[in-house]
GROMACS .gro file of C-alpha atoms in nm:
model
  482
    1MET     CA    1   4.501   3.691  -0.175
    2ALA     CA    2   4.325   3.447   0.025
    3SER     CA    3   4.015   3.630   0.041
    4GLY     CA    4   4.039   3.645  -0.309
    5PHE     CA    5   4.004   3.328  -0.310
    6PHE     CA    6   3.802   3.228  -0.089
    7LEU     CA    7   3.569   3.529  -0.271
    8PHE     CA    8   3.619   3.355  -0.602
    9PHE     CA    9   3.515   3.058  -0.468
   10LYS     CA   10   3.213   3.138  -0.234
   11GLY     CA   11   3.032   3.230  -0.590
   12ASN     CA   12   3.100   2.932  -0.769
   13LEU     CA   13   2.982   2.686  -0.476
   14PRO     CA   14   2.697   2.545  -0.529
   15GLU     CA   15   2.400   2.622  -0.262
   16LYS     CA   16   2.412   2.248  -0.098
   17LEU     CA   17   2.693   2.096  -0.010
   18PHE     CA   18   2.596   1.751  -0.055
   19SER     CA   19   2.455   1.656  -0.435
   20GLU     CA   20   2.135   1.517  -0.394
   21GLU     CA   21   2.078   1.357  -0.757
   22ALA     CA   22   1.909   1.040  -0.760
   23ILE     CA   23   2.091   0.756  -0.681
   24THR     CA   24   2.063   0.517  -1.016
   25THR     CA   25   1.841   0.240  -0.890
   26GLY     CA   26   1.755   0.052  -1.206
   27ASN     CA   27   1.396   0.190  -1.169
   28ILE     CA   28   1.415   0.253  -1.568
   29VAL     CA   29   1.069   0.281  -1.528
   30VAL     CA   30   0.992   0.523  -1.267
   31ASP     CA   31   1.236   0.777  -1.348
   32SER     CA   32   1.096   0.738  -1.730
   33LEU     CA   33   0.791   0.845  -1.627
   34MET     CA   34   0.872   1.118  -1.413
   35LEU     CA   35   1.119   1.277  -1.668
   36GLU     CA   36   0.806   1.263  -1.896
   37ALA     CA   37   0.564   1.414  -1.665
   38ILE     CA   38   0.822   1.698  -1.576
   39GLY     CA   39   0.872   1.787  -1.939
   40GLN     CA   40   0.543   1.767  -2.123
   41GLY     CA   41   0.334   1.743  -1.776
   42GLY     CA   42   0.023   1.515  -1.723
   43THR     CA   43  -0.377   1.577  -1.769
   44ALA     CA   44  -0.630   1.351  -1.508
   45GLU     CA   45  -0.906   1.274  -1.692
   46MET     CA   46  -1.175   1.227  -1.485
   47THR     CA   47  -1.421   0.963  -1.564
   48LYS     CA   48  -1.788   0.975  -1.414
   49ASP     CA   49  -1.931   0.766  -1.152
   50THR     CA   50  -2.162   0.535  -1.244
   51ILE     CA   51  -2.191   0.339  -0.907
   52ILE     CA   52  -2.548   0.257  -0.781
   53GLU     CA   53  -2.689   0.324  -0.462
   54LYS     CA   54  -2.782   0.017  -0.250
   55THR     CA   55  -2.688  -0.054   0.100
   56ILE     CA   56  -2.531  -0.259   0.343
   57GLY     CA   57  -2.721  -0.392   0.681
   58GLU     CA   58  -3.030  -0.379   0.844
   59GLY     CA   59  -3.295  -0.188   1.029
   60ASP     CA   60  -3.091   0.090   1.255
   61ASP     CA   61  -2.723  -0.027   1.111
   62ARG     CA   62  -2.813  -0.031   0.760
   63VAL     CA   63  -2.579   0.218   0.576
   64ILE     CA   64  -2.710   0.380   0.244
   65VAL     CA   65  -2.448   0.387  -0.053
   66VAL     CA   66  -2.453   0.681  -0.304
   67PRO     CA   67  -2.243   0.766  -0.605
   68GLU     CA   68  -1.950   0.957  -0.543
   69SER     CA   69  -2.050   1.257  -0.682
   70ALA     CA   70  -2.342   1.346  -0.453
   71VAL     CA   71  -2.053   1.347  -0.179
   72LEU     CA   72  -1.790   1.664  -0.155
   73SER     CA   73  -1.595   1.772   0.089
   74THR     CA   74  -1.619   2.155   0.241
   75GLU     CA   75  -1.295   2.158   0.424
   76ASP     CA   76  -1.094   2.472   0.338
   77SER     CA   77  -0.819   2.349   0.153
   78GLU     CA   78  -0.511   2.428   0.399
   79SER     CA   79  -0.662   2.220   0.616
   80PHE     CA   80  -0.809   1.944   0.438
   81LYS     CA   81  -0.829   1.619   0.528
   82GLY     CA   82  -1.114   1.433   0.327
   83MET     CA   83  -1.235   1.166   0.585
   84VAL     CA   84  -1.591   1.220   0.391
   85TYR     CA   85  -1.423   1.091   0.128
   86LEU     CA   86  -1.355   0.731   0.263
   87GLU     CA   87  -1.715   0.717   0.423
   88ASN     CA   88  -1.733   0.356   0.208
   89PHE     CA   89  -1.393   0.213   0.449
   90PHE     CA   90  -1.572   0.390   0.766
   91ALA     CA   91  -1.901   0.175   0.669
   92ARG     CA   92  -1.717  -0.133   0.627
   93LEU     CA   93  -1.555  -0.098   0.961
   94TYR     CA   94  -1.936  -0.050   1.130
   95ALA     CA   95  -2.034  -0.318   1.007
   96LEU     CA   96  -1.774  -0.534   1.081
   97GLU     CA   97  -1.813  -0.370   1.453
   98GLN     CA   98  -2.158  -0.454   1.448
   99GLN     CA   99  -2.029  -0.830   1.379
  100LYS     CA  100  -2.291  -0.806   1.048
  101GLY     CA  101  -1.970  -0.817   0.785
  102GLY     CA  102  -1.677  -1.016   0.721
  103ARG     CA  103  -1.358  -0.866   0.659
  104VAL     CA  104  -1.221  -0.553   0.610
  105ARG     CA  105  -0.889  -0.514   0.346
  106ILE     CA  106  -0.633  -0.230   0.340
  107ALA     CA  107  -0.389  -0.246   0.025
  108TYR     CA  108  -0.121   0.044   0.162
  109TYR     CA  109   0.156   0.106  -0.107
  110GLY     CA  110   0.452   0.324  -0.065
  111ASP     CA  111   0.794   0.347  -0.173
  112SER     CA  112   1.130   0.264   0.089
  113MET     CA  113   0.966   0.456   0.385
  114THR     CA  114   0.745   0.110   0.425
  115ASP     CA  115   1.030  -0.154   0.332
  116GLY     CA  116   1.093  -0.423   0.514
  117ASP     CA  117   0.706  -0.371   0.706
  118LEU     CA  118   0.807  -0.040   0.815
  119ILE     CA  119   0.495   0.119   0.945
  120VAL     CA  120   0.223  -0.125   0.785
  121GLN     CA  121   0.299  -0.383   1.023
  122ASP     CA  122   0.228  -0.135   1.311
  123LEU     CA  123  -0.109  -0.028   1.141
  124ARG     CA  124  -0.162  -0.381   1.129
  125LYS     CA  125  -0.113  -0.466   1.450
  126LYS     CA  126  -0.374  -0.159   1.594
  127TYR     CA  127  -0.584  -0.227   1.355
  128GLN     CA  128  -0.604  -0.624   1.452
  129GLY     CA  129  -0.609  -0.545   1.832
  130LYS     CA  130  -0.896  -0.341   1.812
  131TYR     CA  131  -1.099  -0.483   1.540
  132GLY     CA  132  -1.008  -0.866   1.517
  133GLY     CA  133  -0.820  -1.032   1.215
  134VAL     CA  134  -0.503  -1.225   1.195
  135GLY     CA  135  -0.237  -1.284   0.963
  136VAL     CA  136   0.020  -1.060   0.736
  137GLY     CA  137  -0.217  -1.091   0.416
  138TYR     CA  138  -0.068  -1.066   0.050
  139VAL     CA  139   0.312  -1.145   0.039
  140PRO     CA  140   0.551  -1.163  -0.285
  141VAL     CA  141   0.741  -1.425  -0.413
  142MET     CA  142   1.070  -1.201  -0.372
  143SER     CA  143   1.143  -0.920  -0.151
  144GLU     CA  144   1.429  -0.705  -0.098
  145SER     CA  145   1.367  -0.639   0.253
  146ALA     CA  146   1.281  -1.011   0.295
  147GLN     CA  147   1.585  -1.098   0.543
  148SER     CA  148   1.514  -0.790   0.774
  149ARG     CA  149   1.088  -0.821   0.813
  150GLN     CA  150   0.998  -0.929   1.129
  151SER     CA  151   0.608  -1.059   1.044
  152VAL     CA  152   0.691  -1.300   0.830
  153ILE     CA  153   0.984  -1.544   0.815
  154HIS     CA  154   1.062  -1.573   0.365
  155LYS     CA  155   1.316  -1.733   0.158
  156TYR     CA  156   1.357  -1.797  -0.179
  157SER     CA  157   1.560  -1.972  -0.456
  158ASN     CA  158   1.788  -1.756  -0.673
  159ASN     CA  159   1.653  -1.876  -1.011
  160PHE     CA  160   1.313  -1.666  -1.049
  161LYS     CA  161   1.272  -1.468  -1.283
  162MET     CA  162   1.170  -1.106  -1.143
  163LEU     CA  163   0.978  -0.806  -1.386
  164SER     CA  164   0.799  -0.503  -1.150
  165TYR     CA  165   0.658  -0.199  -1.286
  166LEU     CA  166   0.948  -0.001  -1.186
  167ASN     CA  167   1.206  -0.129  -1.431
  168VAL     CA  168   0.971  -0.244  -1.701
  169LYS     CA  169   0.669  -0.057  -1.898
  170LYS     CA  170   0.567  -0.376  -2.105
  171PRO     CA  171   0.597  -0.713  -1.925
  172GLN     CA  172   0.488  -1.026  -2.146
  173LYS     CA  173   0.234  -1.130  -1.854
  174PRO     CA  174   0.066  -0.847  -1.692
  175PHE     CA  175   0.213  -0.723  -1.327
  176GLY     CA  176  -0.023  -0.883  -1.000
  177VAL     CA  177  -0.085  -0.663  -0.722
  178SER     CA  178   0.196  -0.606  -0.598
  179GLY     CA  179   0.345  -0.452  -0.884
  180GLN     CA  180   0.546  -0.741  -0.980
  181VAL     CA  181   0.500  -1.122  -1.186
  182TYR     CA  182   0.744  -1.396  -1.159
  183PHE     CA  183   0.831  -1.672  -1.384
  184VAL     CA  184   1.053  -1.976  -1.321
  185LYS     CA  185   1.376  -1.958  -1.512
  186ASP     CA  186   1.478  -2.279  -1.585
  187THR     CA  187   1.372  -2.654  -1.559
  188ILE     CA  188   1.742  -2.807  -1.406
  189LYS     CA  189   1.753  -2.618  -1.078
  190GLN     CA  190   1.409  -2.645  -0.877
  191SER     CA  191   1.232  -2.278  -0.776
  192TRP     CA  192   1.121  -2.258  -0.413
  193VAL     CA  193   0.987  -2.026  -0.194
  194SER     CA  194   0.932  -2.080   0.173
  195TYR     CA  195   0.781  -1.876   0.456
  196SER     CA  196   0.682  -1.888   0.841
  197GLY     CA  197   0.550  -1.693   1.091
  198GLY     CA  198   0.697  -1.413   1.217
  199LYS     CA  199   0.736  -1.254   1.561
  200MET     CA  200   0.483  -0.993   1.591
  201GLN     CA  201   0.116  -1.030   1.759
  202ASN     CA  202  -0.139  -1.170   1.536
  203MET     CA  203   0.122  -1.272   1.272
  204THR     CA  204   0.267  -1.573   1.407
  205MET     CA  205   0.112  -1.832   1.215
  206LEU     CA  206   0.025  -1.821   0.819
  207TYR     CA  207  -0.368  -1.820   0.771
  208ASN     CA  208  -0.541  -2.015   0.464
  209PRO     CA  209  -0.206  -2.037   0.258
  210THR     CA  210  -0.334  -1.948  -0.132
  211LEU     CA  211  -0.144  -1.895  -0.446
  212TYR     CA  212  -0.179  -1.631  -0.663
  213TYR     CA  213  -0.111  -1.691  -1.048
  214GLY     CA  214  -0.187  -1.563  -1.388
  215SER     CA  215  -0.276  -1.747  -1.734
  216SER     CA  216  -0.055  -1.919  -1.964
  217ASN     CA  217  -0.084  -2.172  -2.229
  218ASN     CA  218   0.156  -2.436  -1.998
  219LYS     CA  219  -0.140  -2.690  -1.887
  220ARG     CA  220   0.147  -2.861  -1.748
  221GLY     CA  221   0.211  -2.664  -1.409
  222GLU     CA  222   0.218  -2.813  -1.056
  223VAL     CA  223   0.332  -2.728  -0.692
  224VAL     CA  224   0.493  -2.940  -0.411
  225VAL     CA  225   0.341  -2.796  -0.125
  226ILE     CA  226   0.536  -2.895   0.244
  227THR     CA  227   0.347  -2.802   0.578
  228ASN     CA  228   0.319  -2.972   0.870
  229LYS     CA  229   0.550  -3.270   0.769
  230ASP     CA  230   0.300  -3.339   0.516
  231THR     CA  231   0.403  -3.335   0.094
  232ILE     CA  232   0.123  -3.260  -0.118
  233VAL     CA  233   0.140  -3.235  -0.520
  234ARG     CA  234  -0.112  -2.964  -0.662
  235LYS     CA  235  -0.181  -2.922  -1.053
  236LEU     CA  236  -0.176  -2.559  -1.128
  237ASN     CA  237  -0.534  -2.518  -1.317
  238ILE     CA  238  -0.546  -2.268  -1.562
  239ASN     CA  239  -0.892  -2.121  -1.558
  240SER     CA  240  -0.860  -1.704  -1.607
  241GLU     CA  241  -0.648  -1.382  -1.646
  242LEU     CA  242  -0.611  -1.480  -1.243
  243ASN     CA  243  -0.625  -1.798  -1.107
  244LYS     CA  244  -0.583  -1.903  -0.693
  245LEU     CA  245  -0.490  -2.220  -0.565
  246LYS     CA  246  -0.561  -2.254  -0.193
  247LEU     CA  247  -0.253  -2.478  -0.026
  248ALA     CA  248  -0.336  -2.571   0.287
  249GLU     CA  249  -0.693  -2.514   0.509
  250GLY     CA  250  -0.672  -2.348   0.852
  251SER     CA  251  -0.316  -2.235   0.983
  252VAL     CA  252   0.014  -2.346   0.942
  253LYS     CA  253   0.371  -2.240   1.124
  254ASP     CA  254   0.513  -2.224   0.793
  255ILE     CA  255   0.483  -2.420   0.422
  256LYS     CA  256   0.755  -2.462   0.116
  257VAL     CA  257   0.611  -2.433  -0.242
  258THR     CA  258   0.858  -2.580  -0.529
  259PHE     CA  259   0.722  -2.507  -0.883
  260LYS     CA  260   0.744  -2.808  -1.120
  261HIS     CA  261   0.729  -2.784  -1.500
  262ALA     CA  262   0.603  -2.418  -1.451
  263ASP     CA  263   0.775  -2.221  -1.739
  264SER     CA  264   0.572  -1.943  -1.900
  265ILE     CA  265   0.342  -1.931  -1.590
  266PRO     CA  266   0.322  -1.599  -1.415
  267ILE     CA  267   0.339  -1.596  -1.067
  268TYR     CA  268   0.203  -1.339  -0.807
  269GLY     CA  269   0.195  -1.440  -0.508
  270PHE     CA  270   0.059  -1.580  -0.147
  271ASP     CA  271  -0.235  -1.466   0.088
  272PHE     CA  272  -0.180  -1.527   0.431
  273SER     CA  273  -0.470  -1.349   0.635
  274GLY     CA  274  -0.788  -1.475   0.860
  275ALA     CA  275  -1.128  -1.473   0.697
  276GLY     CA  276  -1.222  -1.203   0.933
  277GLY     CA  277  -1.115  -0.901   1.073
  278VAL     CA  278  -0.901  -0.602   0.945
  279GLN     CA  279  -0.600  -0.729   0.685
  280VAL     CA  280  -0.335  -0.483   0.606
  281ASP     CA  281  -0.138  -0.566   0.280
  282ASN     CA  282   0.222  -0.398   0.225
  283PHE     CA  283   0.299  -0.360  -0.104
  284SER     CA  284   0.646  -0.125  -0.129
  285SER     CA  285   0.864  -0.054  -0.358
  286ARG     CA  286   1.192   0.088  -0.289
  287GLY     CA  287   1.241   0.390  -0.575
  288ASN     CA  288   0.869   0.429  -0.631
  289SER     CA  289   0.720   0.729  -0.736
  290GLY     CA  290   0.379   0.614  -0.765
  291LEU     CA  291   0.328   0.715  -1.103
  292PRO     CA  292   0.375   0.295  -1.207
  293LEU     CA  293   0.051   0.206  -1.076
  294SER     CA  294  -0.040   0.349  -1.392
  295LEU     CA  295   0.097   0.034  -1.575
  296PHE     CA  296  -0.161  -0.211  -1.353
  297LYS     CA  297  -0.406  -0.374  -1.612
  298THR     CA  298  -0.766  -0.339  -1.526
  299SER     CA  299  -0.913  -0.616  -1.613
  300LEU     CA  300  -0.652  -0.803  -1.342
  301MET     CA  301  -0.682  -0.591  -1.078
  302GLN     CA  302  -1.061  -0.583  -1.095
  303LYS     CA  303  -1.016  -0.973  -1.063
  304TYR     CA  304  -0.776  -0.940  -0.748
  305GLN     CA  305  -1.062  -0.685  -0.601
  306ASN     CA  306  -1.313  -0.975  -0.621
  307ASN     CA  307  -1.076  -1.215  -0.431
  308LEU     CA  308  -0.936  -0.956  -0.194
  309ASP     CA  309  -1.229  -0.734  -0.146
  310TYR     CA  310  -1.023  -0.378  -0.069
  311SER     CA  311  -1.190  -0.138   0.140
  312LEU     CA  312  -0.907   0.122   0.138
  313ILE     CA  313  -0.586   0.158  -0.089
  314VAL     CA  314  -0.324   0.405   0.105
  315LEU     CA  315  -0.096   0.611  -0.125
  316HIS     CA  316   0.258   0.691   0.073
  317TYR     CA  317   0.482   0.830  -0.143
  318GLY     CA  318   0.695   1.140  -0.208
  319ALA     CA  319   1.042   1.068  -0.095
  320ASN     CA  320   1.194   0.979  -0.444
  321VAL     CA  321   1.022   1.285  -0.631
  322LEU     CA  322   1.191   1.512  -0.475
  323ASN     CA  323   1.553   1.498  -0.652
  324TYR     CA  324   1.456   1.636  -0.956
  325GLY     CA  325   1.539   1.955  -0.917
  326THR     CA  326   1.247   2.157  -0.964
  327LEU     CA  327   0.971   2.336  -0.717
  328ASP     CA  328   0.682   2.326  -0.943
  329TYR     CA  329   0.466   1.982  -0.880
  330SER     CA  330   0.219   2.067  -1.096
  331TRP     CA  331   0.298   1.748  -1.308
  332TYR     CA  332   0.299   1.579  -1.061
  333THR     CA  333  -0.041   1.666  -0.917
  334LYS     CA  334  -0.168   1.548  -1.316
  335LYS     CA  335   0.013   1.264  -1.299
  336MET     CA  336  -0.136   1.092  -0.996
  337GLY     CA  337  -0.480   1.223  -1.010
  338ALA     CA  338  -0.468   1.032  -1.288
  339VAL     CA  339  -0.321   0.716  -1.087
  340VAL     CA  340  -0.612   0.779  -0.834
  341GLN     CA  341  -0.854   0.773  -1.144
  342HIS     CA  342  -0.741   0.433  -1.270
  343LEU     CA  343  -0.712   0.293  -0.930
  344LYS     CA  344  -1.066   0.367  -0.840
  345GLN     CA  345  -1.121   0.180  -1.221
  346CYS     CA  346  -0.899  -0.126  -1.119
  347PHE     CA  347  -1.010  -0.163  -0.766
  348PRO     CA  348  -1.417  -0.061  -0.704
  349ASN     CA  349  -1.536  -0.021  -0.342
  350ALA     CA  350  -1.185   0.120  -0.223
  351ASN     CA  351  -1.141   0.442  -0.116
  352ILE     CA  352  -0.830   0.622  -0.105
  353LEU     CA  353  -0.595   0.810   0.140
  354ILE     CA  354  -0.299   0.987   0.088
  355ILE     CA  355   0.009   1.014   0.242
  356SER     CA  356   0.253   1.313   0.190
  357ALA     CA  357   0.557   1.339   0.219
  358ALA     CA  358   0.761   1.363   0.522
  359ASP     CA  359   0.987   1.574   0.640
  360LYS     CA  360   1.375   1.545   0.460
  361SER     CA  361   1.645   1.744   0.600
  362SER     CA  362   1.964   1.832   0.395
  363LYS     CA  363   2.307   2.009   0.484
  364VAL     CA  364   2.288   2.389   0.351
  365ASP     CA  365   2.567   2.628   0.470
  366GLY     CA  366   2.684   2.316   0.706
  367VAL     CA  367   2.349   2.334   0.873
  368MET     CA  368   2.074   2.045   0.873
  369GLN     CA  369   1.773   2.205   0.723
  370THR     CA  370   1.429   2.123   0.522
  371ASP     CA  371   1.471   2.042   0.210
  372LYS     CA  372   1.284   2.372   0.000
  373ALA     CA  373   1.088   2.106  -0.234
  374VAL     CA  374   0.923   1.915   0.100
  375VAL     CA  375   0.657   2.187   0.103
  376PRO     CA  376   0.589   2.223  -0.275
  377LEU     CA  377   0.554   1.841  -0.306
  378VAL     CA  378   0.351   1.858   0.039
  379LYS     CA  379   0.084   2.095  -0.151
  380ALA     CA  380   0.091   1.893  -0.487
  381GLN     CA  381  -0.016   1.591  -0.297
  382ARG     CA  382  -0.284   1.750  -0.088
  383LYS     CA  383  -0.393   1.917  -0.469
  384TYR     CA  384  -0.441   1.589  -0.596
  385ALA     CA  385  -0.624   1.432  -0.312
  386ILE     CA  386  -0.854   1.699  -0.314
  387GLU     CA  387  -0.948   1.717  -0.682
  388SER     CA  388  -0.888   1.308  -0.694
  389HIS     CA  389  -1.179   1.322  -0.416
  390ALA     CA  390  -0.921   1.126  -0.155
  391GLY     CA  391  -0.858   1.148   0.193
  392PHE     CA  392  -0.541   1.297   0.272
  393PHE     CA  393  -0.286   1.294   0.574
  394ASN     CA  394  -0.027   1.530   0.663
  395LEU     CA  395   0.233   1.392   0.792
  396TYR     CA  396   0.493   1.680   0.744
  397ASP     CA  397   0.310   1.878   0.934
  398ASP     CA  398   0.205   1.600   1.215
  399MET     CA  399   0.516   1.506   1.265
  400GLY     CA  400   0.632   1.887   1.345
  401GLY     CA  401   0.695   2.050   1.011
  402ASN     CA  402   0.981   2.283   0.936
  403GLY     CA  403   1.312   2.115   1.148
  404SER     CA  404   1.082   1.791   1.280
  405MET     CA  405   1.293   1.546   1.072
  406VAL     CA  406   1.633   1.668   1.248
  407LYS     CA  407   1.419   1.666   1.570
  408TRP     CA  408   1.368   1.316   1.464
  409VAL     CA  409   1.689   1.211   1.419
  410GLU     CA  410   1.819   1.301   1.765
  411GLU     CA  411   1.548   1.182   1.907
  412GLY     CA  412   1.630   0.812   1.774
  413LYS     CA  413   1.310   0.811   1.538
  414ALA     CA  414   1.493   0.870   1.194
  415ASN     CA  415   1.813   0.746   1.062
  416LYS     CA  416   2.122   1.003   0.987
  417ASP     CA  417   2.011   1.036   0.630
  418TYR     CA  418   1.755   1.224   0.749
  419THR     CA  419   1.504   1.072   0.537
  420HIS     CA  420   1.391   0.719   0.640
  421PHE     CA  421   1.249   0.644   0.968
  422ASN     CA  422   1.387   0.346   1.172
  423HIS     CA  423   1.188   0.067   1.359
  424LYS     CA  424   1.104   0.310   1.690
  425GLY     CA  425   0.986   0.629   1.475
  426ALA     CA  426   0.795   0.382   1.190
  427THR     CA  427   0.592   0.284   1.473
  428VAL     CA  428   0.493   0.608   1.606
  429ILE     CA  429   0.408   0.725   1.230
  430ALA     CA  430   0.135   0.385   1.207
  431GLU     CA  431   0.023   0.514   1.526
  432LYS     CA  432  -0.042   0.881   1.399
  433VAL     CA  433  -0.181   0.743   1.062
  434PHE     CA  434  -0.425   0.454   1.306
  435THR     CA  435  -0.525   0.798   1.508
  436ARG     CA  436  -0.637   1.025   1.195
  437LEU     CA  437  -0.838   0.711   1.046
  438GLU     CA  438  -1.050   0.661   1.375
  439GLU     CA  439  -1.100   1.027   1.380
  440GLY     CA  440  -1.217   1.011   1.051
  441TYR     CA  441  -1.458   0.682   1.218
  442THR     CA  442  -1.557   0.846   1.506
  443GLU     CA  443  -1.711   1.119   1.282
  444TYR     CA  444  -1.882   0.928   1.072
  445LYS     CA  445  -2.044   0.727   1.327
  446LYS     CA  446  -2.185   1.073   1.475
  447LYS     CA  447  -2.341   1.143   1.168
  448LYS     CA  448  -2.503   0.763   1.158
  449GLY     CA  449  -2.681   0.947   1.533
  450GLY     CA  450  -2.417   0.798   1.825
  451SER     CA  451  -2.165   0.566   1.856
  452VAL     CA  452  -2.136   0.199   1.821
  453ARG     CA  453  -2.241  -0.027   2.055
  454PRO     CA  454  -1.974  -0.163   2.283
  455ALA     CA  455  -1.932  -0.548   2.223
  456ASN     CA  456  -1.760  -0.810   2.428
  457ARG     CA  457  -1.419  -0.827   2.277
  458THR     CA  458  -1.333  -1.144   2.291
  459ASP     CA  459  -1.625  -1.279   2.111
  460SER     CA  460  -1.618  -0.997   1.823
  461VAL     CA  461  -1.226  -1.064   1.742
  462GLN     CA  462  -1.327  -1.459   1.747
  463ARG     CA  463  -1.603  -1.441   1.514
  464ALA     CA  464  -1.469  -1.191   1.277
  465ASN     CA  465  -1.145  -1.397   1.273
  466ASN     CA  466  -1.414  -1.714   1.195
  467SER     CA  467  -1.581  -1.517   0.986
  468THR     CA  468  -1.620  -1.507   0.597
  469VAL     CA  469  -1.576  -1.185   0.354
  470GLY     CA  470  -1.905  -1.005   0.332
  471GLU     CA  471  -2.048  -0.836   0.024
  472SER     CA  472  -1.827  -0.578  -0.114
  473ALA     CA  473  -2.002  -0.236  -0.071
  474LYS     CA  474  -2.032  -0.003  -0.376
  475GLN     CA  475  -1.838   0.388  -0.319
  476LYS     CA  476  -1.933   0.688  -0.103
  477ILE     CA  477  -2.194   0.661   0.209
  478GLU     CA  478  -2.466   0.913   0.235
  479ASN     CA  479  -2.564   0.991   0.596
  480GLU     CA  480  -2.830   0.778   0.767
  481LYS     CA  481  -3.175   0.949   0.679
  482GLU     CA  482  -3.477   0.990   0.934
   0.00000   0.00000   0.00000
């Protein structure tokens, strides 16, 4: 009888003993966009490249910028890295290293893998340590991980109204560059936000504090700024779709901003970055598949680009795409291909780097194994990187491939959810990403005819930190001709 019951139940048990249904997070847009993409598929409309050739620098250091259509990778798809599609980023880095440019800026978009500035803070530290630059960069008004973040101390009142591209498709005002827009909820209780320098190298101070906000018919808005024991009242002038207000000169240890009469004014976030060197902004959103980036308003993002001047945009997604019961990710390839094309319109002059999903383990027959959806998803991510002319970093392979997440957990580099890295593992991942980009940069310099002449590091870092933002380069770099 026992044997009979065993055989009956064995035939009816699910393949996996632990449910992998997506946890309800309230991310309405993410869920709806993915379900729509799975059901209908997607079409990535490729736009014609109209970028005009131009140059950066002079003499032997002159770099020719050509249309993207003139650059094509000849790599095998299985080993595709696409570093040739990051040559505008490398050209800007080269100009900075030769002390001919001002700043190189990176926008790092991710999901919970980068929550709390994990991975990104270490990548920022690596770049600023080698090429100069200070500051934590762009920080939103509110953050789910504010209390756990080490790179900035972030506090805020609980009476802001936040609209995120994870749960709203059509906000009353467009989303800011971080994917949110904030409003002062009422006029009785003060709405405030405060920041202090963090605990990490080059991030212990707040540099050039600047507020970004949007358009409104409200002309009465103002902010009360408290910093260095001084209190200043500043008016929120509404001049454009995107407005900015510098709140203090140079660097400060902490700052508190209180909003007054600011109802209906969209508040976007604060920038704390040095004038030169490398800056890396973290735009993480728990539960994000990457598809909500399609909701960015092009004209607003182009104004952001005019101010922040990104040279590289990193897209690090995948963990939230594994739980939808399919091994066919052609829908994701099409939809994310369209997202990349949209981002190229939103952020002219910026190259795109796709970072694949990491290994993820699930319990099957009592044993932790790589989820069978991981490899199909990684292949789909590589495919849209190739088709979109973007760089690609295969994180799954680089961390060890099949079964590697189990090893990372055993080595104390990942959490026991067998999905997320901890601080130790995040540092290792940042090192891997930095190493891959440095390899691409080295190859770029070889094609230019040799490596960069070493400069006095102290002088170059100081000069980078004090310099102003240089002119943006257009896309894609052609090898230097004789």
